[in-house]
Short mmCIF file of C-alpha atoms and ligand atoms in Angstrom, two decimals:
data_model
loop_
_atom_site.label_atom_id
_atom_site.label_comp_id
_atom_site.label_asym_id
_atom_site.label_seq_id
_atom_site.Cartn_x
_atom_site.Cartn_y
_atom_site.Cartn_z
CA MET C 926 115.41 -3.38 2.79
CA LEU C 927 117.93 -5.47 0.85
CA ASP C 928 119.32 -8.86 1.68
CA ALA C 929 122.95 -9.81 1.14
CA ALA C 930 122.18 -11.35 -2.20
CA THR C 931 120.78 -8.09 -3.42
CA SER C 932 123.54 -5.98 -2.02
CA HIS C 933 125.98 -8.43 -3.55
CA HIS C 934 124.28 -8.06 -6.88
CA LEU C 935 124.17 -4.27 -6.50
CA LEU C 936 127.40 -4.32 -7.52
CA GLY C 937 129.28 -7.18 -7.45
CA CYS C 938 130.47 -6.32 -3.96
CA SER C 939 132.01 -9.46 -2.53
CA PRO C 940 129.60 -11.54 -0.42
CA GLU C 941 132.12 -11.45 2.38
CA THR C 942 131.87 -7.69 2.59
CA SER C 943 128.19 -7.40 1.90
CA VAL C 944 125.69 -7.16 4.67
CA VAL C 945 122.59 -9.20 5.40
CA MET C 946 119.82 -7.02 6.72
CA LEU C 947 117.05 -8.96 8.40
CA GLY C 948 114.39 -6.85 10.05
CA THR C 949 116.31 -4.31 12.08
CA ALA C 950 119.32 -6.51 12.69
CA THR C 951 122.48 -6.42 10.58
CA TYR C 952 124.57 -9.54 10.16
CA PRO C 953 127.94 -9.93 8.48
CA CYS C 954 127.58 -12.26 5.55
CA LEU C 955 129.44 -15.53 6.05
CA GLY C 956 130.07 -16.47 2.46
CA PRO C 957 128.42 -17.14 -0.84
CA PHE C 958 126.22 -19.98 0.40
CA SER C 959 124.62 -17.90 3.11
CA VAL C 960 122.64 -16.09 0.42
CA TRP C 961 121.03 -19.24 -0.95
CA SER C 962 117.41 -19.78 0.03
CA PRO C 963 116.02 -23.36 0.20
CA SER C 964 114.12 -22.75 -3.04
CA MET C 965 117.28 -21.68 -4.84
CA LEU C 966 119.01 -24.86 -3.70
CA ALA C 967 116.00 -26.87 -4.88
CA ASP C 968 116.35 -25.27 -8.31
CA LEU C 969 120.03 -26.11 -8.44
CA ILE C 970 119.48 -29.71 -7.32
CA TYR C 971 116.87 -30.01 -10.05
CA VAL C 972 119.29 -28.64 -12.64
CA CYS C 973 122.01 -31.02 -11.42
CA ILE C 974 119.71 -34.04 -11.78
CA CYS C 975 118.72 -32.94 -15.30
CA VAL C 976 122.36 -32.49 -16.26
CA CYS C 977 123.25 -35.98 -14.93
CA ILE C 978 120.44 -37.52 -16.96
CA TYR C 979 121.62 -35.66 -20.08
CA ILE C 980 125.22 -36.73 -19.57
CA TYR C 981 124.12 -40.32 -19.13
CA ASN C 982 122.02 -40.13 -22.34
CA ILE C 983 124.87 -38.66 -24.35
CA TYR C 984 127.27 -41.27 -22.98
CA ILE C 985 124.89 -44.05 -24.09
CA PHE C 986 124.49 -42.33 -27.48
CA PHE C 987 128.26 -42.26 -28.07
CA PHE C 988 128.56 -45.80 -26.78
CA PHE C 989 126.17 -47.04 -29.48
CA LEU C 990 127.69 -44.77 -32.11
CA THR C 991 131.31 -45.74 -31.63
CA GLY C 992 130.97 -49.15 -30.10
CA HIS C 993 132.96 -47.98 -27.12
CA ALA C 994 132.94 -45.02 -24.78
CA GLY C 995 136.22 -43.25 -25.44
CA ASN C 996 137.63 -41.22 -22.59
CA ALA C 997 138.16 -38.15 -24.74
CA CYS C 998 134.54 -38.19 -25.81
CA LEU C 999 133.34 -38.60 -22.25
CA GLU C 1000 135.54 -35.74 -21.06
CA MET C 1001 134.25 -33.48 -23.79
CA VAL C 1002 130.65 -34.22 -22.82
CA ILE C 1003 131.35 -33.67 -19.15
CA SER C 1004 133.11 -30.37 -19.79
CA MET C 1005 130.25 -29.23 -22.02
CA TRP C 1006 127.72 -29.91 -19.32
CA LYS C 1007 129.86 -28.38 -16.62
CA ASN C 1008 129.82 -25.14 -18.61
CA LEU C 1009 126.09 -25.37 -19.13
CA LEU C 1010 125.52 -26.02 -15.44
CA GLN C 1011 127.66 -23.02 -14.54
CA THR C 1012 125.77 -20.77 -16.95
CA MET C 1013 122.40 -21.94 -15.67
CA LYS C 1014 123.52 -21.54 -12.07
CA GLU C 1015 124.67 -17.98 -12.74
CA ARG C 1016 121.41 -17.15 -14.53
CA ILE C 1017 119.27 -18.49 -11.68
CA LEU C 1018 121.36 -16.72 -9.04
CA GLN C 1019 121.39 -13.44 -10.94
CA GLN C 1020 117.63 -13.38 -11.41
CA ARG C 1021 116.98 -14.40 -7.80
CA ARG C 1022 119.29 -11.69 -6.50
CA MET C 1023 117.51 -9.03 -8.49
CA SER C 1024 113.98 -10.11 -7.55
CA VAL C 1025 111.89 -9.52 -4.47
CA TYR C 1026 109.80 -12.73 -4.34
CA ASN C 1027 110.60 -16.42 -4.75
CA GLN C 1028 109.12 -19.73 -3.56
CA ALA C 1029 110.02 -18.90 0.02
CA HIS C 1030 107.34 -16.17 -0.22
CA GLY C 1031 104.72 -18.57 -1.61
CA TYR C 1032 105.37 -17.28 -5.12
CA GLU C 1033 105.15 -19.93 -7.84
CA GLU C 1034 106.43 -18.21 -10.95
CA GLU C 1035 105.67 -21.00 -13.40
CA LEU C 1036 102.01 -21.09 -12.31
CA VAL C 1037 101.72 -17.31 -12.60
CA LYS C 1038 103.26 -17.41 -16.08
CA LYS C 1039 100.78 -20.07 -17.20
CA GLN C 1040 97.91 -17.91 -16.04
CA LEU C 1041 99.22 -14.73 -17.69
CA GLN C 1042 99.76 -16.64 -20.94
CA GLN C 1043 95.97 -16.93 -21.30
CA PHE C 1044 95.56 -13.19 -21.85
CA ALA C 1045 97.21 -12.50 -25.19
CA GLY C 1046 97.67 -9.30 -27.17
CA GLY C 1047 100.20 -6.56 -27.83
CA SER C 1048 103.94 -6.88 -27.50
CA ILE C 1049 107.01 -5.40 -25.83
CA ASN C 1050 109.77 -4.70 -28.33
CA LEU C 1051 113.42 -4.00 -27.70
CA THR C 1052 115.98 -2.46 -30.05
CA LYS C 1053 119.60 -2.30 -28.94
CA GLU C 1054 121.43 0.51 -30.72
CA ASP C 1055 125.19 0.57 -31.40
CA SER C 1056 125.50 3.66 -29.21
CA GLY C 1057 124.61 1.48 -26.18
CA ILE C 1058 121.07 2.89 -25.91
CA GLY C 1059 118.17 0.44 -25.80
CA ILE C 1060 114.68 1.44 -26.92
CA LEU C 1061 111.86 -0.49 -25.25
CA THR C 1062 108.43 -0.01 -26.84
CA LEU C 1063 105.11 -0.82 -25.15
CA ASN C 1064 103.10 -1.85 -28.13
CA ASN C 1065 99.34 -2.29 -27.82
CA PRO C 1066 98.05 1.03 -29.19
CA LYS C 1067 94.43 -0.14 -29.68
CA ILE C 1068 93.98 -0.03 -25.91
CA MET C 1069 96.50 2.70 -25.15
CA ASN C 1070 99.30 0.18 -24.55
CA ALA C 1071 97.52 -1.40 -21.59
CA PHE C 1072 99.34 -4.52 -20.36
CA THR C 1073 97.88 -7.87 -21.37
CA GLY C 1074 99.18 -11.04 -19.69
CA THR C 1075 101.57 -11.82 -22.57
CA MET C 1076 102.94 -8.27 -22.46
CA MET C 1077 103.78 -8.80 -18.78
CA LEU C 1078 105.61 -11.99 -19.75
CA GLU C 1079 107.41 -10.25 -22.62
CA LEU C 1080 108.48 -7.40 -20.36
CA GLN C 1081 110.16 -9.96 -18.11
CA GLU C 1082 111.93 -11.50 -21.13
CA ARG C 1083 113.15 -8.12 -22.35
CA VAL C 1084 114.48 -7.26 -18.88
CA THR C 1085 116.43 -10.54 -18.87
CA GLU C 1086 117.82 -9.61 -22.29
CA LEU C 1087 118.88 -6.20 -20.95
CA GLU C 1088 120.53 -7.80 -17.91
CA ASN C 1089 122.65 -9.80 -20.33
CA TRP C 1090 123.51 -6.85 -22.59
CA LYS C 1091 127.03 -6.09 -21.46
CA ASP C 1092 127.57 -3.13 -23.85
CA GLY C 1093 124.41 -1.29 -22.79
CA LYS C 1094 124.58 2.16 -21.18
CA GLY C 1095 121.05 3.55 -21.31
CA LEU C 1096 117.42 2.69 -21.96
CA ILE C 1097 114.42 4.70 -23.15
CA ILE C 1098 110.94 3.28 -22.52
CA TYR C 1099 108.04 4.70 -24.49
CA GLY C 1100 104.60 3.73 -25.75
CA ALA C 1101 103.48 3.23 -29.35
CA GLY C 1102 100.88 5.56 -30.87
CA ASN C 1103 101.79 8.74 -28.98
CA THR C 1104 100.69 7.54 -25.57
CA PHE C 1105 102.60 5.82 -22.78
CA CYS C 1106 100.45 3.17 -21.08
CA SER C 1107 97.02 2.95 -19.42
CA GLY C 1108 98.02 0.26 -16.89
CA SER C 1109 96.72 -3.29 -16.78
CA ASP C 1110 94.31 -4.36 -19.48
CA LEU C 1111 90.95 -4.07 -17.71
CA ASN C 1112 89.88 -7.39 -19.25
CA VAL C 1113 92.74 -9.07 -17.39
CA VAL C 1114 91.92 -7.17 -14.21
CA LYS C 1115 88.31 -8.42 -14.35
CA ALA C 1116 89.29 -12.00 -15.19
CA ILE C 1117 91.70 -12.35 -12.26
CA SER C 1118 89.66 -10.45 -9.71
CA ASN C 1119 90.19 -12.91 -6.82
CA SER C 1120 92.73 -11.91 -4.21
CA GLN C 1121 95.28 -14.70 -4.77
CA ASP C 1122 95.42 -14.14 -8.53
CA GLY C 1123 95.84 -10.41 -7.95
CA MET C 1124 98.69 -11.04 -5.50
CA ASN C 1125 100.39 -13.38 -7.97
CA MET C 1126 100.25 -10.77 -10.74
CA CYS C 1127 101.46 -8.14 -8.29
CA MET C 1128 104.48 -10.27 -7.24
CA PHE C 1129 105.30 -11.04 -10.86
CA MET C 1130 105.26 -7.36 -11.85
CA GLN C 1131 107.14 -6.25 -8.72
CA ASN C 1132 109.89 -8.75 -9.50
CA THR C 1133 110.14 -7.57 -13.11
CA LEU C 1134 110.06 -3.85 -12.29
CA THR C 1135 112.58 -4.28 -9.47
CA ARG C 1136 114.94 -5.98 -11.90
CA LEU C 1137 114.30 -3.16 -14.37
CA MET C 1138 115.09 -0.57 -11.70
CA ARG C 1139 118.36 -2.35 -10.85
CA LEU C 1140 119.65 -2.64 -14.41
CA PRO C 1141 123.13 -1.17 -14.77
CA LEU C 1142 121.71 1.19 -17.39
CA ILE C 1143 120.55 4.79 -17.06
CA THR C 1144 116.81 4.49 -17.72
CA VAL C 1145 114.33 7.11 -18.91
CA ALA C 1146 110.55 6.89 -19.31
CA LEU C 1147 109.38 9.05 -22.19
CA VAL C 1148 105.81 10.02 -21.25
CA GLN C 1149 103.60 11.01 -24.16
CA GLY C 1150 99.82 11.04 -23.84
CA LYS C 1151 98.86 9.20 -20.66
CA ALA C 1152 100.67 7.15 -18.03
CA ILE C 1153 97.79 5.78 -15.97
CA GLY C 1154 97.49 3.17 -13.19
CA GLY C 1155 100.15 0.52 -13.81
CA GLY C 1156 101.57 2.85 -16.52
CA ALA C 1157 102.24 5.46 -13.83
CA GLU C 1158 103.83 2.75 -11.70
CA LEU C 1159 106.11 1.66 -14.53
CA ILE C 1160 107.60 5.13 -14.96
CA THR C 1161 108.67 5.12 -11.29
CA ALA C 1162 110.92 2.12 -12.00
CA CYS C 1163 113.02 4.34 -14.31
CA ASP C 1164 115.81 6.64 -13.16
CA PHE C 1165 114.31 9.63 -15.01
CA ARG C 1166 111.07 10.76 -16.65
CA LEU C 1167 110.67 13.18 -19.57
CA MET C 1168 107.20 14.44 -20.55
CA THR C 1169 105.84 15.86 -23.80
CA PRO C 1170 103.43 18.82 -23.90
CA GLY C 1171 99.87 17.83 -22.94
CA SER C 1172 100.90 14.52 -21.38
CA GLU C 1173 99.63 13.31 -18.02
CA ILE C 1174 100.65 10.97 -15.20
CA ARG C 1175 97.87 9.70 -12.99
CA PHE C 1176 97.72 7.09 -10.24
CA VAL C 1177 94.04 6.13 -10.59
CA HIS C 1178 94.20 3.20 -8.18
CA LYS C 1179 92.07 4.85 -5.52
CA LEU C 1180 89.26 5.26 -8.04
CA MET C 1181 89.40 1.49 -8.58
CA GLY C 1182 89.27 0.74 -4.85
CA LEU C 1183 92.96 -0.19 -4.90
CA VAL C 1184 96.45 0.99 -4.08
CA PRO C 1185 99.40 0.51 -6.45
CA GLY C 1186 100.65 -3.08 -6.50
CA TRP C 1187 103.53 -3.04 -8.97
CA GLY C 1188 105.81 -1.28 -6.46
CA GLY C 1189 104.78 2.18 -7.71
CA GLY C 1190 103.67 3.35 -4.26
CA ALA C 1191 106.97 2.62 -2.55
CA ARG C 1192 108.99 4.05 -5.43
CA LEU C 1193 106.84 7.19 -5.70
CA VAL C 1194 107.52 8.02 -2.04
CA ARG C 1195 111.25 7.81 -2.74
CA ILE C 1196 110.97 10.06 -5.78
CA VAL C 1197 108.66 12.85 -4.58
CA GLY C 1198 108.61 12.34 -0.79
CA SER C 1199 105.81 10.98 1.36
CA ARG C 1200 103.66 14.13 1.49
CA ALA C 1201 103.48 14.64 -2.25
CA ALA C 1202 103.06 10.88 -2.81
CA LEU C 1203 100.14 10.78 -0.38
CA LYS C 1204 98.46 13.64 -2.21
CA LEU C 1205 98.96 12.10 -5.66
CA LEU C 1206 97.69 8.69 -4.54
CA SER C 1207 94.80 9.73 -2.31
CA GLY C 1208 93.66 12.44 -4.72
CA ALA C 1209 94.14 10.32 -7.87
CA THR C 1210 95.55 13.64 -9.06
CA ARG C 1211 96.24 14.42 -12.72
CA VAL C 1212 99.88 15.43 -12.98
CA ASP C 1213 100.67 17.62 -15.99
CA PRO C 1214 104.25 18.33 -17.15
CA GLU C 1215 104.46 21.56 -15.15
CA ARG C 1216 103.39 19.95 -11.90
CA ALA C 1217 105.61 16.94 -12.54
CA LEU C 1218 108.61 19.24 -12.99
CA HIS C 1219 107.74 21.06 -9.79
CA LEU C 1220 107.49 17.77 -7.86
CA GLY C 1221 110.72 16.41 -9.29
CA LEU C 1222 108.74 13.63 -10.95
CA SER C 1223 109.88 14.81 -14.39
CA GLU C 1224 113.27 16.16 -15.45
CA GLU C 1225 112.18 18.18 -18.43
CA THR C 1226 109.24 18.98 -20.71
CA LEU C 1227 110.25 18.21 -24.27
CA SER C 1228 109.16 20.46 -27.10
CA SER C 1229 108.01 17.78 -29.58
CA SER C 1230 104.70 16.00 -29.20
CA ASP C 1231 105.13 13.58 -32.09
CA GLU C 1232 106.73 10.19 -31.53
CA ALA C 1233 109.82 10.54 -33.73
CA GLY C 1234 110.64 14.07 -32.52
CA ALA C 1235 110.12 13.21 -28.85
CA LEU C 1236 112.23 10.09 -29.15
CA GLU C 1237 115.04 12.06 -30.77
CA GLU C 1238 114.90 14.66 -27.98
CA ALA C 1239 114.93 11.90 -25.36
CA ARG C 1240 117.98 10.31 -27.02
CA ALA C 1241 119.79 13.66 -26.99
CA TRP C 1242 118.88 14.27 -23.34
CA LEU C 1243 120.09 10.83 -22.31
CA SER C 1244 123.33 11.10 -24.29
CA GLN C 1245 124.55 13.80 -21.88
CA TYR C 1246 124.83 11.04 -19.27
CA THR C 1247 125.80 8.03 -21.36
CA GLU C 1248 128.79 9.45 -23.19
CA GLY C 1249 131.98 7.57 -22.30
CA PRO C 1250 133.06 4.00 -21.68
CA ALA C 1251 130.27 1.53 -20.83
CA SER C 1252 132.24 0.20 -17.85
CA VAL C 1253 132.20 3.65 -16.19
CA ILE C 1254 128.55 4.50 -16.99
CA ARG C 1255 127.36 1.10 -15.75
CA ALA C 1256 129.45 1.34 -12.59
CA THR C 1257 128.08 4.84 -11.93
CA LYS C 1258 124.48 3.61 -12.17
CA GLU C 1259 125.25 0.60 -9.98
CA MET C 1260 126.84 2.82 -7.35
CA VAL C 1261 123.84 5.17 -7.30
CA ALA C 1262 121.45 2.19 -7.14
CA ALA C 1263 123.35 0.91 -4.10
CA GLY C 1264 123.19 4.36 -2.50
CA ARG C 1265 119.45 4.47 -3.17
CA GLU C 1266 118.67 1.05 -1.75
CA LEU C 1267 121.26 0.06 0.85
CA LEU C 1268 121.95 1.29 4.34
CA LEU C 1269 124.89 3.71 4.43
CA GLU C 1270 127.65 1.33 5.54
CA ALA C 1271 126.68 -1.30 3.01
CA ALA C 1272 126.45 1.37 0.31
CA LEU C 1273 129.92 2.67 1.24
CA ARG C 1274 131.41 -0.83 1.04
CA THR C 1275 129.70 -1.32 -2.31
CA GLU C 1276 131.11 1.97 -3.54
CA LYS C 1277 134.59 0.82 -2.52
CA ASP C 1278 134.15 -2.47 -4.38
CA ILE C 1279 132.92 -0.74 -7.54
CA PHE C 1280 135.74 1.78 -7.33
CA GLY C 1281 138.12 -1.19 -7.20
CA THR C 1282 136.78 -2.54 -10.47
CA LEU C 1283 137.64 0.72 -12.27
CA TRP C 1284 140.83 2.00 -10.58
CA GLY C 1285 143.81 1.17 -12.80
CA GLY C 1286 141.47 -0.25 -15.44
CA PRO C 1287 141.61 0.59 -19.17
CA ALA C 1288 139.23 3.59 -19.00
CA ASN C 1289 141.08 5.03 -16.00
CA LEU C 1290 144.56 4.59 -17.51
CA GLN C 1291 143.49 6.04 -20.85
CA ALA C 1292 141.91 9.07 -19.16
CA LEU C 1293 145.09 9.68 -17.15
CA ALA C 1294 147.23 9.46 -20.27
CA THR C 1295 145.11 11.63 -22.53
CA ARG C 1296 143.21 14.06 -20.33
CA PRO C 1297 144.94 14.91 -17.08
CA LYS C 1298 143.08 18.25 -16.76
CA HIS C 1299 139.36 19.06 -16.90
CA LYS C 1300 139.28 22.68 -18.05
C1 MC0 O 1382 95.32 -2.32 -11.22
C2 MC0 O 1382 96.19 -1.31 -11.79
C3 MC0 O 1382 97.57 -1.86 -11.71
O1 MC0 O 1382 97.77 -2.98 -12.18
O2 MC0 O 1382 98.39 -1.18 -11.11
C4 MC0 O 1382 95.85 -0.93 -13.21
O3 MC0 O 1382 96.66 -0.50 -13.97
S1 MC0 O 1382 94.26 -1.10 -13.64
C5 MC0 O 1382 94.05 -0.17 -15.10
C6 MC0 O 1382 94.07 1.29 -14.78
N1 MC0 O 1382 93.74 2.01 -15.93
C7 MC0 O 1382 92.52 2.41 -16.21
O4 MC0 O 1382 91.57 2.22 -15.45
C8 MC0 O 1382 92.33 3.14 -17.52
C9 MC0 O 1382 90.93 3.04 -18.03
N2 MC0 O 1382 90.80 3.83 -19.23
C10 MC0 O 1382 90.56 5.16 -19.15
O5 MC0 O 1382 90.37 5.73 -18.08
C11 MC0 O 1382 90.52 5.88 -20.44
O6 MC0 O 1382 90.46 4.95 -21.52
C12 MC0 O 1382 91.80 6.75 -20.64
C13 MC0 O 1382 93.08 5.95 -20.44
C14 MC0 O 1382 91.76 7.93 -19.69
C15 MC0 O 1382 91.85 7.27 -22.09
O7 MC0 O 1382 90.66 7.94 -22.41
P1 MC0 O 1382 90.42 8.45 -23.90
O8 MC0 O 1382 89.12 9.12 -23.94
O9 MC0 O 1382 91.61 9.22 -24.34
O10 MC0 O 1382 90.43 7.13 -24.79
P2 MC0 O 1382 89.40 5.90 -24.74
O11 MC0 O 1382 88.77 5.78 -23.43
O12 MC0 O 1382 88.51 6.01 -25.92
O13 MC0 O 1382 90.41 4.67 -24.92
C16 MC0 O 1382 90.80 4.15 -26.17
C17 MC0 O 1382 90.56 2.68 -26.15
O14 MC0 O 1382 91.47 2.07 -25.23
C18 MC0 O 1382 90.76 1.27 -24.31
N3 MC0 O 1382 91.47 1.25 -23.05
C19 MC0 O 1382 92.12 2.27 -22.46
N4 MC0 O 1382 92.70 1.87 -21.33
C20 MC0 O 1382 92.42 0.56 -21.19
C21 MC0 O 1382 92.76 -0.43 -20.23
N5 MC0 O 1382 93.50 -0.15 -19.17
N6 MC0 O 1382 92.32 -1.68 -20.43
C22 MC0 O 1382 91.57 -1.99 -21.51
N7 MC0 O 1382 91.21 -1.09 -22.45
C23 MC0 O 1382 91.64 0.15 -22.30
C24 MC0 O 1382 89.42 1.96 -24.20
O15 MC0 O 1382 88.45 1.08 -23.68
C25 MC0 O 1382 89.16 2.33 -25.64
O16 MC0 O 1382 88.75 1.18 -26.34
P3 MC0 O 1382 87.39 1.20 -27.18
O17 MC0 O 1382 87.63 2.26 -28.22
O18 MC0 O 1382 87.31 -0.18 -27.75
O19 MC0 O 1382 86.32 1.55 -26.21
#
């Protein structure tokens, strides 16, 4: 269930019209400050104090440099820091809105990051193409692209980069070396085997994958080889999945005495329904391309098995949906994301707000002028 901050994010619907859903009750949102948790305010107070200290330091610096503190200089410094404060505030708010957990849930992100930093290896690479398609590569082929701690951190960084990519329309996620991903690196799993550490990793990955799922981009997981454990969970955070011949999706968690923890369980139920999800999870079932198609877990089985060919096919498949102005594609994804996550009335209000951002806008006016019919 989403809070007002999330529904606000899911699409820039105004906070006044968004809805706060707490438990089963629905409350009209009173204004922008009603979405601020104590921990968010603490962050902002901290930023404000830092900014004051910086301003003071710069003031002293100019005082010594010029022998006097000119008003113009002081104003310039203040305006510079006002802008910085605004940018930082927006960044913090945006990331909080997208995420599931923060300090109010006992989640200490900086501590989790420090711990994950200890398990190095592999990388997550992002290429942003001029066509508005991003290519995200899971790159740790020696261990079938299993996630080390630093890869988890890099995934979060790449998602932040994608959130800030205003020209983006689509994203393809694939694994290096002809295989998708075999989940968490088992060395990390063994090293953090106590419950609290596991929960911390789980909250970190849920936050990142939730933000990935809510990107205003049409996202596709290109599954070659194997998507296992956390790898299977990752593909459920994408809008679509394409599989290559001989590839396999498998939720092996039961065999490890676990259930999914990166949000893959909840998302799988929404993709294939609760009966099929229960079978796949409790049977640790191998899902081949044919079965995935049948379940609606995959959109299409590609013909190429090699990396370059499969990637080209995935690009062509995605381009059917990303052709056109970025503003319209992004709004379409945001509207569908709201429909997927919000209760109906909130989703309808969000749709109205998104509609308002496009109606009479450049893409709309140009379409009316050049293409009044759709034969
Ligand atoms: C908790 C959960 C989550 O967070 O949601 C998780 O994802 S836990 C992680 C869930 N994933 C797993 O349990 C996968 C465990 N791995 C496997 O079952 C198997 O490796 C397969 C993925 C089926 C691939 O078998 P296949 O015979 O094709 O290759 P292989 O076993 O020789 O694997 C190639 C190399 O990659 C390594 N390797 C593969 N998966 C790994 C992983 N997750 N962590 C660490 N190393 C891994 C293997 O040890 C091997 O290294 P060497 O050549 O040096 O021996």
